[in-house]
């Protein structure tokens, strides 16, 4: 796996982002039986100011958010609730999945509000972002149920609680 991490905000170093992201990406790929050795993913670890710009530019929502993703290829399912199309390697043998950006300020605030360690919340958001790169979405109820079910199972395999369970 080629995980390229660009850290723009030094606060990310406090949560050992490289190891955490590597494990989250690897576990997600393994769960979906994607050849992790062939995969390329880029991760931008930024702050709210940067993600506001990105969210405004790409989603026309100039406000902070926790995670954004840009799939290299549209793998979305043909029908709501169906599995996305499989990621395929290019002629060079590489499965270029795309890019993820994650904002420290929003992640830290959300983790504190939920009473979770930031590492737990960030792991969930990276799994979430990788699933987006693989064509999963949560626009309608059927897609959301599929995606959230996979998130819960992947995080469970990592020893983390269901992030959607009400406490």
Short mmCIF file of N, CA and C in Angstrom, two decimals:
data_model
loop_
_atom_site.label_atom_id
_atom_site.label_comp_id
_atom_site.label_asym_id
_atom_site.label_seq_id
_atom_site.Cartn_x
_atom_site.Cartn_y
_atom_site.Cartn_z
N UNK A 1 0.85 -1.18 0.00
CA UNK A 1 0.00 0.00 0.00
C UNK A 1 0.89 1.23 0.00
N UNK A 2 0.53 2.16 -0.85
CA UNK A 2 1.23 3.44 -0.88
C UNK A 2 0.29 4.49 -0.30
N UNK A 3 0.52 4.86 0.95
CA UNK A 3 -0.28 5.87 1.64
C UNK A 3 0.58 7.11 1.77
N UNK A 4 0.23 8.13 0.99
CA UNK A 4 0.97 9.38 0.99
C UNK A 4 0.26 10.36 1.90
N UNK A 5 0.91 10.75 3.00
CA UNK A 5 0.30 11.64 3.98
C UNK A 5 1.02 12.98 3.95
N UNK A 6 0.23 14.05 3.76
CA UNK A 6 0.75 15.41 3.84
C UNK A 6 0.15 16.05 5.09
N UNK A 7 1.00 16.37 6.06
CA UNK A 7 0.55 16.97 7.31
C UNK A 7 0.76 18.48 7.23
N UNK A 8 -0.34 19.21 7.17
CA UNK A 8 -0.28 20.68 7.13
C UNK A 8 -0.46 21.29 8.52
N UNK A 9 -0.95 20.53 9.47
CA UNK A 9 -1.20 21.02 10.82
C UNK A 9 -0.45 20.10 11.79
N UNK A 10 0.53 20.66 12.49
CA UNK A 10 1.39 19.87 13.37
C UNK A 10 0.64 19.20 14.52
N UNK A 11 -0.56 19.64 14.83
CA UNK A 11 -1.31 18.99 15.92
C UNK A 11 -1.60 17.53 15.60
N UNK A 12 -1.60 17.17 14.33
CA UNK A 12 -1.83 15.77 13.95
C UNK A 12 -0.75 14.84 14.47
N UNK A 13 0.44 15.34 14.73
CA UNK A 13 1.51 14.46 15.21
C UNK A 13 1.20 13.88 16.59
N UNK A 14 0.32 14.53 17.34
CA UNK A 14 -0.01 14.05 18.69
C UNK A 14 -0.80 12.76 18.67
N UNK A 15 -1.40 12.40 17.54
CA UNK A 15 -2.21 11.17 17.52
C UNK A 15 -1.61 10.10 16.62
N UNK A 16 -0.31 10.19 16.33
CA UNK A 16 0.37 9.17 15.54
C UNK A 16 -0.42 8.83 14.28
N UNK A 17 -0.70 9.87 13.50
CA UNK A 17 -1.58 9.75 12.34
C UNK A 17 -1.09 8.74 11.32
N UNK A 18 0.21 8.67 11.09
CA UNK A 18 0.70 7.75 10.06
C UNK A 18 0.34 6.30 10.38
N UNK A 19 0.59 5.87 11.61
CA UNK A 19 0.27 4.50 12.00
C UNK A 19 -1.25 4.27 12.03
N UNK A 20 -1.97 5.23 12.58
CA UNK A 20 -3.42 5.13 12.68
C UNK A 20 -4.04 5.05 11.28
N UNK A 21 -3.63 5.92 10.37
CA UNK A 21 -4.18 5.93 9.01
C UNK A 21 -3.79 4.66 8.26
N UNK A 22 -2.56 4.23 8.41
CA UNK A 22 -2.12 3.02 7.74
C UNK A 22 -2.96 1.83 8.14
N UNK A 23 -3.24 1.71 9.42
CA UNK A 23 -4.06 0.59 9.90
C UNK A 23 -5.50 0.71 9.42
N UNK A 24 -6.07 1.91 9.47
CA UNK A 24 -7.46 2.12 9.05
C UNK A 24 -7.63 1.79 7.57
N UNK A 25 -6.70 2.26 6.74
CA UNK A 25 -6.79 1.99 5.30
C UNK A 25 -6.61 0.49 5.05
N UNK A 26 -5.59 -0.11 5.67
CA UNK A 26 -5.32 -1.53 5.45
C UNK A 26 -6.49 -2.41 5.89
N UNK A 27 -7.08 -2.12 7.03
CA UNK A 27 -8.21 -2.91 7.53
C UNK A 27 -9.43 -2.77 6.61
N UNK A 28 -9.66 -1.58 6.10
CA UNK A 28 -10.79 -1.36 5.20
C UNK A 28 -10.59 -2.14 3.90
N UNK A 29 -9.39 -2.06 3.34
CA UNK A 29 -9.10 -2.79 2.11
C UNK A 29 -9.20 -4.30 2.31
N UNK A 30 -8.66 -4.79 3.43
CA UNK A 30 -8.71 -6.23 3.71
C UNK A 30 -10.15 -6.71 3.87
N UNK A 31 -10.96 -5.93 4.56
CA UNK A 31 -12.35 -6.31 4.78
C UNK A 31 -13.09 -6.46 3.45
N UNK A 32 -12.77 -5.57 2.51
CA UNK A 32 -13.44 -5.59 1.20
C UNK A 32 -12.69 -6.41 0.16
N UNK A 33 -11.65 -7.11 0.63
CA UNK A 33 -10.84 -7.99 -0.22
C UNK A 33 -10.26 -7.26 -1.44
N UNK A 34 -9.76 -6.04 -1.18
CA UNK A 34 -9.04 -5.26 -2.18
C UNK A 34 -7.56 -5.47 -1.94
N UNK A 35 -6.80 -5.71 -2.99
CA UNK A 35 -5.36 -5.94 -2.87
C UNK A 35 -4.66 -4.70 -2.36
N UNK A 36 -4.41 -4.66 -1.07
CA UNK A 36 -3.79 -3.50 -0.43
C UNK A 36 -2.41 -3.17 -0.95
N UNK A 37 -1.68 -4.17 -1.41
CA UNK A 37 -0.33 -3.94 -1.92
C UNK A 37 -0.34 -3.07 -3.17
N UNK A 38 -1.43 -3.10 -3.92
CA UNK A 38 -1.50 -2.37 -5.18
C UNK A 38 -2.13 -0.98 -5.05
N UNK A 39 -2.61 -0.64 -3.86
CA UNK A 39 -3.40 0.58 -3.67
C UNK A 39 -2.55 1.82 -3.37
N UNK A 40 -3.01 2.93 -3.95
CA UNK A 40 -2.46 4.26 -3.64
C UNK A 40 -3.58 5.13 -3.08
N UNK A 41 -3.30 5.78 -1.95
CA UNK A 41 -4.23 6.71 -1.33
C UNK A 41 -3.42 7.90 -0.83
N UNK A 42 -3.97 9.10 -1.00
CA UNK A 42 -3.34 10.30 -0.45
C UNK A 42 -4.23 10.84 0.67
N UNK A 43 -3.58 11.29 1.74
CA UNK A 43 -4.29 11.84 2.89
C UNK A 43 -3.70 13.20 3.23
N UNK A 44 -4.56 14.22 3.26
CA UNK A 44 -4.17 15.56 3.69
C UNK A 44 -4.67 15.76 5.11
N UNK A 45 -3.76 15.99 6.03
CA UNK A 45 -4.10 16.24 7.43
C UNK A 45 -3.99 17.74 7.65
N UNK A 46 -5.15 18.39 7.69
CA UNK A 46 -5.15 19.86 7.71
C UNK A 46 -5.94 20.39 8.90
N UNK A 47 -6.26 21.66 8.84
CA UNK A 47 -7.06 22.31 9.88
C UNK A 47 -8.38 22.77 9.28
N UNK A 48 -9.23 23.37 10.11
CA UNK A 48 -10.54 23.81 9.63
C UNK A 48 -10.44 24.88 8.55
N UNK A 49 -9.48 25.79 8.68
CA UNK A 49 -9.35 26.85 7.67
C UNK A 49 -9.14 26.26 6.28
N UNK A 50 -8.29 25.26 6.18
CA UNK A 50 -8.02 24.63 4.89
C UNK A 50 -9.21 23.83 4.39
N UNK A 51 -9.88 23.11 5.29
CA UNK A 51 -11.00 22.28 4.84
C UNK A 51 -12.20 23.13 4.44
N UNK A 52 -12.34 24.31 5.03
CA UNK A 52 -13.40 25.24 4.61
C UNK A 52 -13.20 25.61 3.14
N UNK A 53 -11.97 25.90 2.77
CA UNK A 53 -11.66 26.24 1.38
C UNK A 53 -11.97 25.06 0.46
N UNK A 54 -11.51 23.88 0.84
CA UNK A 54 -11.75 22.69 0.02
C UNK A 54 -13.23 22.35 -0.08
N UNK A 55 -13.94 22.44 1.02
CA UNK A 55 -15.37 22.14 1.04
C UNK A 55 -16.14 23.16 0.18
N UNK A 56 -15.72 24.40 0.22
CA UNK A 56 -16.34 25.42 -0.60
C UNK A 56 -16.06 25.22 -2.07
N UNK A 57 -14.81 24.90 -2.38
CA UNK A 57 -14.40 24.73 -3.77
C UNK A 57 -15.02 23.50 -4.42
N UNK A 58 -15.07 22.39 -3.71
CA UNK A 58 -15.49 21.13 -4.32
C UNK A 58 -16.95 20.75 -4.04
N UNK A 59 -17.51 21.29 -2.96
CA UNK A 59 -18.89 20.91 -2.61
C UNK A 59 -19.81 22.12 -2.50
N UNK A 60 -19.26 23.29 -2.74
CA UNK A 60 -20.02 24.54 -2.62
C UNK A 60 -20.63 24.71 -1.23
N UNK A 61 -19.91 24.23 -0.23
CA UNK A 61 -20.31 24.36 1.17
C UNK A 61 -19.13 24.94 1.95
N UNK A 62 -18.94 26.25 1.92
CA UNK A 62 -17.77 26.85 2.58
C UNK A 62 -17.91 26.87 4.10
N UNK A 63 -17.85 25.69 4.67
CA UNK A 63 -17.94 25.51 6.12
C UNK A 63 -17.05 24.35 6.51
N UNK A 64 -16.67 24.29 7.77
CA UNK A 64 -15.81 23.17 8.19
C UNK A 64 -16.57 21.85 8.16
N UNK A 65 -15.82 20.78 7.92
CA UNK A 65 -16.35 19.43 7.97
C UNK A 65 -15.22 18.54 8.47
N UNK A 66 -15.52 17.34 8.86
CA UNK A 66 -14.48 16.48 9.43
C UNK A 66 -13.62 15.82 8.36
N UNK A 67 -14.24 15.28 7.30
CA UNK A 67 -13.48 14.55 6.29
C UNK A 67 -14.09 14.79 4.92
N UNK A 68 -13.25 14.86 3.92
CA UNK A 68 -13.66 14.96 2.52
C UNK A 68 -12.92 13.88 1.74
N UNK A 69 -13.51 13.45 0.65
CA UNK A 69 -12.83 12.46 -0.19
C UNK A 69 -13.09 12.76 -1.66
N UNK A 70 -12.08 12.42 -2.46
CA UNK A 70 -12.13 12.59 -3.90
C UNK A 70 -11.71 11.28 -4.55
N UNK A 71 -12.69 10.47 -4.93
CA UNK A 71 -12.35 9.20 -5.59
C UNK A 71 -11.66 9.45 -6.93
N UNK A 72 -10.69 8.62 -7.26
CA UNK A 72 -10.01 8.72 -8.55
C UNK A 72 -10.93 8.27 -9.67
N UNK A 73 -11.89 7.42 -9.31
CA UNK A 73 -12.81 6.87 -10.31
C UNK A 73 -14.18 6.72 -9.66
N UNK A 74 -15.24 6.94 -10.43
CA UNK A 74 -16.58 6.76 -9.91
C UNK A 74 -16.92 5.27 -9.90
N UNK A 75 -16.95 4.71 -8.71
CA UNK A 75 -17.25 3.29 -8.54
C UNK A 75 -18.64 3.07 -7.97
N UNK A 76 -19.44 4.13 -7.90
CA UNK A 76 -20.73 4.02 -7.23
C UNK A 76 -21.61 2.96 -7.88
N UNK A 77 -22.47 2.40 -7.05
CA UNK A 77 -23.37 1.33 -7.48
C UNK A 77 -24.40 1.86 -8.48
N UNK A 78 -24.92 0.97 -9.26
CA UNK A 78 -25.94 1.35 -10.24
C UNK A 78 -27.30 1.59 -9.58
N UNK A 79 -27.55 0.93 -8.45
CA UNK A 79 -28.83 1.08 -7.76
C UNK A 79 -28.58 1.28 -6.27
N UNK A 80 -29.46 2.04 -5.63
CA UNK A 80 -29.33 2.31 -4.20
C UNK A 80 -29.29 1.01 -3.42
N UNK A 81 -28.34 0.93 -2.48
CA UNK A 81 -28.21 -0.24 -1.61
C UNK A 81 -27.36 -1.35 -2.19
N UNK A 82 -26.98 -1.24 -3.47
CA UNK A 82 -26.11 -2.24 -4.09
C UNK A 82 -24.65 -1.95 -3.76
N UNK A 83 -23.82 -2.97 -3.93
CA UNK A 83 -22.39 -2.79 -3.74
C UNK A 83 -21.81 -2.00 -4.91
N UNK A 84 -20.84 -1.14 -4.63
CA UNK A 84 -20.19 -0.40 -5.71
C UNK A 84 -19.43 -1.34 -6.65
N UNK A 85 -19.04 -0.79 -7.77
CA UNK A 85 -18.21 -1.53 -8.72
C UNK A 85 -16.84 -1.77 -8.09
N UNK A 86 -16.16 -2.86 -8.43
CA UNK A 86 -14.84 -3.11 -7.83
C UNK A 86 -13.78 -2.15 -8.39
N UNK A 87 -12.84 -1.79 -7.53
CA UNK A 87 -11.71 -0.97 -7.95
C UNK A 87 -10.78 -1.83 -8.78
N UNK A 88 -10.32 -1.30 -9.87
CA UNK A 88 -9.44 -2.06 -10.77
C UNK A 88 -8.09 -1.36 -10.90
N UNK A 89 -7.07 -2.14 -11.09
CA UNK A 89 -5.73 -1.60 -11.30
C UNK A 89 -5.61 -1.03 -12.70
N UNK A 90 -4.80 0.01 -12.83
CA UNK A 90 -4.50 0.57 -14.13
C UNK A 90 -3.46 -0.27 -14.83
N UNK A 91 -3.02 0.17 -16.00
CA UNK A 91 -2.02 -0.58 -16.76
C UNK A 91 -0.71 -0.79 -16.00
N UNK A 92 -0.45 0.08 -15.03
CA UNK A 92 0.78 -0.03 -14.24
C UNK A 92 0.61 -0.97 -13.04
N UNK A 93 -0.57 -1.56 -12.90
CA UNK A 93 -0.83 -2.48 -11.79
C UNK A 93 -1.25 -1.79 -10.51
N UNK A 94 -1.38 -0.46 -10.53
CA UNK A 94 -1.72 0.32 -9.35
C UNK A 94 -3.22 0.60 -9.31
N UNK A 95 -3.79 0.45 -8.13
CA UNK A 95 -5.19 0.83 -7.90
C UNK A 95 -5.15 2.20 -7.22
N UNK A 96 -5.27 3.26 -8.01
CA UNK A 96 -5.27 4.62 -7.48
C UNK A 96 -6.68 4.93 -6.98
N UNK A 97 -6.84 4.97 -5.67
CA UNK A 97 -8.19 5.17 -5.12
C UNK A 97 -8.58 6.63 -5.05
N UNK A 98 -7.65 7.52 -4.72
CA UNK A 98 -7.99 8.94 -4.63
C UNK A 98 -7.42 9.59 -3.40
N UNK A 99 -8.06 10.69 -3.01
CA UNK A 99 -7.55 11.57 -1.96
C UNK A 99 -8.58 11.76 -0.85
N UNK A 100 -8.06 11.91 0.36
CA UNK A 100 -8.88 12.20 1.54
C UNK A 100 -8.26 13.40 2.23
N UNK A 101 -9.11 14.29 2.75
CA UNK A 101 -8.64 15.39 3.61
C UNK A 101 -9.40 15.30 4.92
N UNK A 102 -8.68 15.55 6.01
CA UNK A 102 -9.28 15.46 7.34
C UNK A 102 -8.85 16.67 8.16
N UNK A 103 -9.80 17.28 8.87
CA UNK A 103 -9.55 18.54 9.58
C UNK A 103 -9.42 18.31 11.09
N UNK A 104 -8.29 18.72 11.62
CA UNK A 104 -8.00 18.49 13.04
C UNK A 104 -9.04 19.15 13.95
N UNK A 105 -9.34 20.42 13.72
CA UNK A 105 -10.22 21.16 14.63
C UNK A 105 -11.58 20.48 14.77
N UNK A 106 -12.18 20.15 13.64
CA UNK A 106 -13.50 19.52 13.67
C UNK A 106 -13.42 18.14 14.28
N UNK A 107 -12.40 17.38 13.93
CA UNK A 107 -12.25 16.02 14.49
C UNK A 107 -12.08 16.07 16.01
N UNK A 108 -11.24 16.96 16.47
CA UNK A 108 -10.99 17.08 17.92
C UNK A 108 -12.26 17.52 18.65
N UNK A 109 -12.98 18.49 18.09
CA UNK A 109 -14.22 18.96 18.71
C UNK A 109 -15.26 17.83 18.76
N UNK A 110 -15.45 17.12 17.64
CA UNK A 110 -16.43 16.03 17.61
C UNK A 110 -16.06 14.92 18.59
N UNK A 111 -14.79 14.57 18.64
CA UNK A 111 -14.34 13.52 19.57
C UNK A 111 -14.64 13.93 21.01
N UNK A 112 -14.35 15.18 21.35
CA UNK A 112 -14.61 15.66 22.70
C UNK A 112 -16.11 15.63 23.01
N UNK A 113 -16.92 16.05 22.05
CA UNK A 113 -18.38 16.05 22.24
C UNK A 113 -18.92 14.64 22.45
N UNK A 114 -18.29 13.65 21.81
CA UNK A 114 -18.74 12.26 21.93
C UNK A 114 -18.06 11.54 23.10
N UNK A 115 -17.10 12.20 23.74
CA UNK A 115 -16.39 11.57 24.84
C UNK A 115 -15.48 10.45 24.40
N UNK A 116 -14.93 10.58 23.18
CA UNK A 116 -14.04 9.55 22.62
C UNK A 116 -12.64 10.11 22.46
N UNK A 117 -11.64 9.26 22.48
CA UNK A 117 -10.30 9.72 22.12
C UNK A 117 -10.30 10.14 20.64
N UNK A 118 -9.54 11.16 20.32
CA UNK A 118 -9.48 11.63 18.94
C UNK A 118 -9.02 10.51 18.01
N UNK A 119 -8.13 9.65 18.48
CA UNK A 119 -7.63 8.55 17.65
C UNK A 119 -8.77 7.63 17.19
N UNK A 120 -9.71 7.36 18.07
CA UNK A 120 -10.85 6.50 17.75
C UNK A 120 -11.72 7.16 16.68
N UNK A 121 -12.01 8.44 16.88
CA UNK A 121 -12.86 9.17 15.93
C UNK A 121 -12.18 9.29 14.57
N UNK A 122 -10.90 9.61 14.58
CA UNK A 122 -10.16 9.77 13.32
C UNK A 122 -10.08 8.43 12.58
N UNK A 123 -9.88 7.35 13.31
CA UNK A 123 -9.87 6.03 12.67
C UNK A 123 -11.19 5.79 11.94
N UNK A 124 -12.30 6.09 12.62
CA UNK A 124 -13.60 5.95 11.98
C UNK A 124 -13.69 6.81 10.72
N UNK A 125 -13.25 8.05 10.80
CA UNK A 125 -13.38 8.95 9.65
C UNK A 125 -12.49 8.54 8.48
N UNK A 126 -11.35 7.95 8.76
CA UNK A 126 -10.49 7.47 7.67
C UNK A 126 -11.12 6.24 7.02
N UNK A 127 -11.66 5.34 7.82
CA UNK A 127 -12.40 4.19 7.25
C UNK A 127 -13.54 4.72 6.38
N UNK A 128 -14.27 5.70 6.88
CA UNK A 128 -15.37 6.33 6.16
C UNK A 128 -14.89 6.91 4.83
N UNK A 129 -13.78 7.65 4.88
CA UNK A 129 -13.23 8.25 3.66
C UNK A 129 -12.79 7.22 2.64
N UNK A 130 -12.16 6.14 3.10
CA UNK A 130 -11.72 5.08 2.18
C UNK A 130 -12.94 4.41 1.54
N UNK A 131 -13.98 4.20 2.31
CA UNK A 131 -15.20 3.62 1.74
C UNK A 131 -15.77 4.53 0.64
N UNK A 132 -15.72 5.84 0.87
CA UNK A 132 -16.14 6.77 -0.19
C UNK A 132 -15.27 6.59 -1.44
N UNK A 133 -13.96 6.46 -1.26
CA UNK A 133 -13.07 6.26 -2.40
C UNK A 133 -13.42 4.99 -3.16
N UNK A 134 -13.96 4.02 -2.45
CA UNK A 134 -14.33 2.73 -3.05
C UNK A 134 -15.76 2.70 -3.59
N UNK A 135 -16.41 3.87 -3.61
CA UNK A 135 -17.73 3.97 -4.23
C UNK A 135 -18.91 3.92 -3.31
N UNK A 136 -18.69 3.79 -2.00
CA UNK A 136 -19.80 3.77 -1.05
C UNK A 136 -20.25 5.19 -0.77
N UNK A 137 -21.53 5.33 -0.42
CA UNK A 137 -22.06 6.65 -0.09
C UNK A 137 -23.18 6.51 0.92
N UNK A 138 -23.70 7.63 1.36
CA UNK A 138 -24.77 7.63 2.35
C UNK A 138 -25.84 8.65 1.99
N UNK A 139 -26.04 8.85 0.69
CA UNK A 139 -27.01 9.84 0.23
C UNK A 139 -28.44 9.39 0.52
N UNK A 140 -28.74 8.12 0.30
CA UNK A 140 -30.08 7.64 0.62
C UNK A 140 -29.97 6.55 1.70
N UNK A 141 -31.11 6.17 2.24
CA UNK A 141 -31.13 5.25 3.38
C UNK A 141 -30.50 3.89 3.08
N UNK A 142 -30.75 3.35 1.90
CA UNK A 142 -30.21 2.02 1.56
C UNK A 142 -28.69 2.07 1.46
N UNK A 143 -28.16 3.12 0.83
CA UNK A 143 -26.71 3.26 0.73
C UNK A 143 -26.08 3.52 2.10
N UNK A 144 -26.75 4.34 2.89
CA UNK A 144 -26.24 4.66 4.23
C UNK A 144 -26.19 3.40 5.10
N UNK A 145 -27.23 2.57 5.02
CA UNK A 145 -27.26 1.33 5.81
C UNK A 145 -26.10 0.42 5.43
N UNK A 146 -25.84 0.28 4.14
CA UNK A 146 -24.74 -0.56 3.68
C UNK A 146 -23.40 -0.01 4.15
N UNK A 147 -23.18 1.29 3.92
CA UNK A 147 -21.89 1.90 4.28
C UNK A 147 -21.66 1.87 5.79
N UNK A 148 -22.67 2.26 6.55
CA UNK A 148 -22.52 2.28 8.00
C UNK A 148 -22.35 0.87 8.57
N UNK A 149 -22.99 -0.10 7.97
CA UNK A 149 -22.82 -1.48 8.39
C UNK A 149 -21.38 -1.94 8.20
N UNK A 150 -20.80 -1.59 7.05
CA UNK A 150 -19.40 -1.94 6.80
C UNK A 150 -18.47 -1.20 7.76
N UNK A 151 -18.73 0.09 7.98
CA UNK A 151 -17.90 0.85 8.93
C UNK A 151 -17.91 0.17 10.29
N UNK A 152 -19.08 -0.21 10.76
CA UNK A 152 -19.22 -0.84 12.07
C UNK A 152 -18.44 -2.15 12.13
N UNK A 153 -18.54 -2.97 11.07
CA UNK A 153 -17.83 -4.25 11.04
C UNK A 153 -16.31 -4.05 10.99
N UNK A 154 -15.86 -3.12 10.17
CA UNK A 154 -14.42 -2.86 10.06
C UNK A 154 -13.87 -2.36 11.38
N UNK A 155 -14.54 -1.40 11.98
CA UNK A 155 -14.09 -0.87 13.27
C UNK A 155 -14.14 -1.94 14.35
N UNK A 156 -15.15 -2.79 14.31
CA UNK A 156 -15.25 -3.90 15.27
C UNK A 156 -14.05 -4.82 15.17
N UNK A 157 -13.62 -5.11 13.93
CA UNK A 157 -12.43 -5.95 13.74
C UNK A 157 -11.18 -5.27 14.30
N UNK A 158 -11.23 -3.95 14.40
CA UNK A 158 -10.10 -3.19 14.95
C UNK A 158 -10.23 -3.00 16.46
N UNK A 159 -11.29 -3.56 17.05
CA UNK A 159 -11.50 -3.45 18.49
C UNK A 159 -12.15 -2.15 18.91
N UNK A 160 -12.82 -1.46 17.96
CA UNK A 160 -13.46 -0.18 18.27
C UNK A 160 -14.98 -0.34 18.27
N UNK A 161 -15.64 0.45 19.09
CA UNK A 161 -17.09 0.39 19.21
C UNK A 161 -17.79 0.90 17.96
N UNK A 162 -19.05 0.49 17.81
CA UNK A 162 -19.93 0.96 16.75
C UNK A 162 -20.12 2.47 16.91
N UNK A 163 -19.67 3.27 15.93
CA UNK A 163 -19.79 4.72 16.08
C UNK A 163 -21.22 5.23 15.93
N UNK A 164 -22.14 4.38 15.48
CA UNK A 164 -23.52 4.81 15.27
C UNK A 164 -24.45 4.36 16.40
N UNK A 165 -23.93 3.60 17.33
CA UNK A 165 -24.76 3.14 18.45
C UNK A 165 -25.01 4.29 19.42
N UNK A 166 -26.25 4.47 19.76
CA UNK A 166 -26.62 5.50 20.74
C UNK A 166 -26.18 5.04 22.12
N UNK A 167 -25.62 5.95 22.87
CA UNK A 167 -25.18 5.60 24.24
C UNK A 167 -26.21 5.99 25.24
#
